[in-house]
């Protein structure tokens, strides 16, 4: 008789933590009032913040002056939520 190896699957003991993704558009690109600054964001509500927009020009990442000026203020949100992940939307 030949015995084929078996393995047992275990179920996780805890539920995975859900991702709560927030999206922030740089003021002026779609927000004509320009009043929504990153300081209005409650970073405890988000696991991730996606900042829009950057683009690809001639195979290189291209950012606007608005994103360059605003991104440091978004990064400051990590002081309130050190596990916050910050991403840039490219498109």
XYZ file of C-alpha atoms in Angstrom:
91
model
C 0.000 0.000 0.000
C 1.126 3.484 -0.812
C 0.218 6.363 1.472
C -0.012 9.813 -0.010
C 1.016 12.629 2.313
C -1.769 14.699 3.692
C -1.854 18.118 5.169
C -4.494 19.806 7.205
C -5.608 23.328 6.616
C -5.974 25.499 9.646
C -8.373 28.357 9.915
C -7.103 31.691 11.138
C -7.810 32.362 14.789
C -8.534 36.037 14.170
C -10.326 37.907 11.445
C -8.065 39.850 9.070
C -8.048 43.597 9.563
C -10.026 45.295 6.787
C -8.500 47.989 4.619
C -10.257 51.326 4.826
C -9.003 53.292 1.850
C -9.568 57.048 1.701
C -9.111 59.081 -1.466
C -7.825 62.652 -1.419
C -7.767 64.863 -4.502
C -5.291 67.725 -4.450
C -7.208 71.011 -4.005
C -7.584 72.849 -7.263
C -7.456 69.810 -9.539
C -11.147 68.947 -9.100
C -12.107 71.009 -6.068
C -12.676 74.546 -7.317
C -13.016 75.961 -3.808
C -9.611 74.601 -2.809
C -10.645 74.620 0.850
C -10.193 70.958 1.725
C -6.677 70.685 3.118
C -5.162 67.456 4.496
C -5.588 68.819 8.029
C -9.350 68.207 7.664
C -8.772 64.462 7.230
C -9.167 62.268 10.310
C -6.365 59.734 9.716
C -7.776 57.371 12.340
C -10.588 56.592 9.875
C -8.222 55.316 7.155
C -5.719 52.505 6.810
C -4.601 53.903 3.445
C -4.853 57.306 1.755
C -4.594 57.533 -2.015
C -3.570 61.006 -3.191
C -4.528 62.039 -6.734
C -3.154 62.655 -9.249
C 0.180 62.015 -10.877
C 0.708 60.944 -14.475
C 3.224 59.250 -16.718
C 4.946 61.483 -19.284
C 7.594 60.019 -21.570
C 7.882 56.917 -19.350
C 8.489 58.981 -16.195
C 6.314 59.872 -13.230
C 5.121 63.459 -13.543
C 3.618 65.375 -10.641
C 1.968 68.760 -10.495
C 3.150 71.619 -8.291
C -0.033 71.052 -6.274
C 0.882 67.494 -5.342
C 4.449 68.529 -4.482
C 3.115 71.263 -2.180
C 0.376 69.141 -0.577
C 2.061 65.765 -0.126
C 4.174 66.835 2.900
C 0.942 67.831 4.672
C -0.590 64.449 3.885
C 2.536 62.740 5.232
C 2.105 64.685 8.499
C -1.063 62.641 9.085
C 1.222 59.709 9.915
C 1.999 61.455 13.232
C -1.604 60.777 14.254
C -1.747 57.321 12.647
C 1.767 55.831 12.266
C 0.457 52.754 10.427
C -1.231 54.882 7.745
C -0.111 53.983 4.210
C 0.088 56.813 1.671
C -0.123 56.079 -2.048
C -0.271 58.256 -5.166
C -2.874 57.661 -7.853
C -1.297 57.553 -11.295
C -3.465 57.952 -14.325
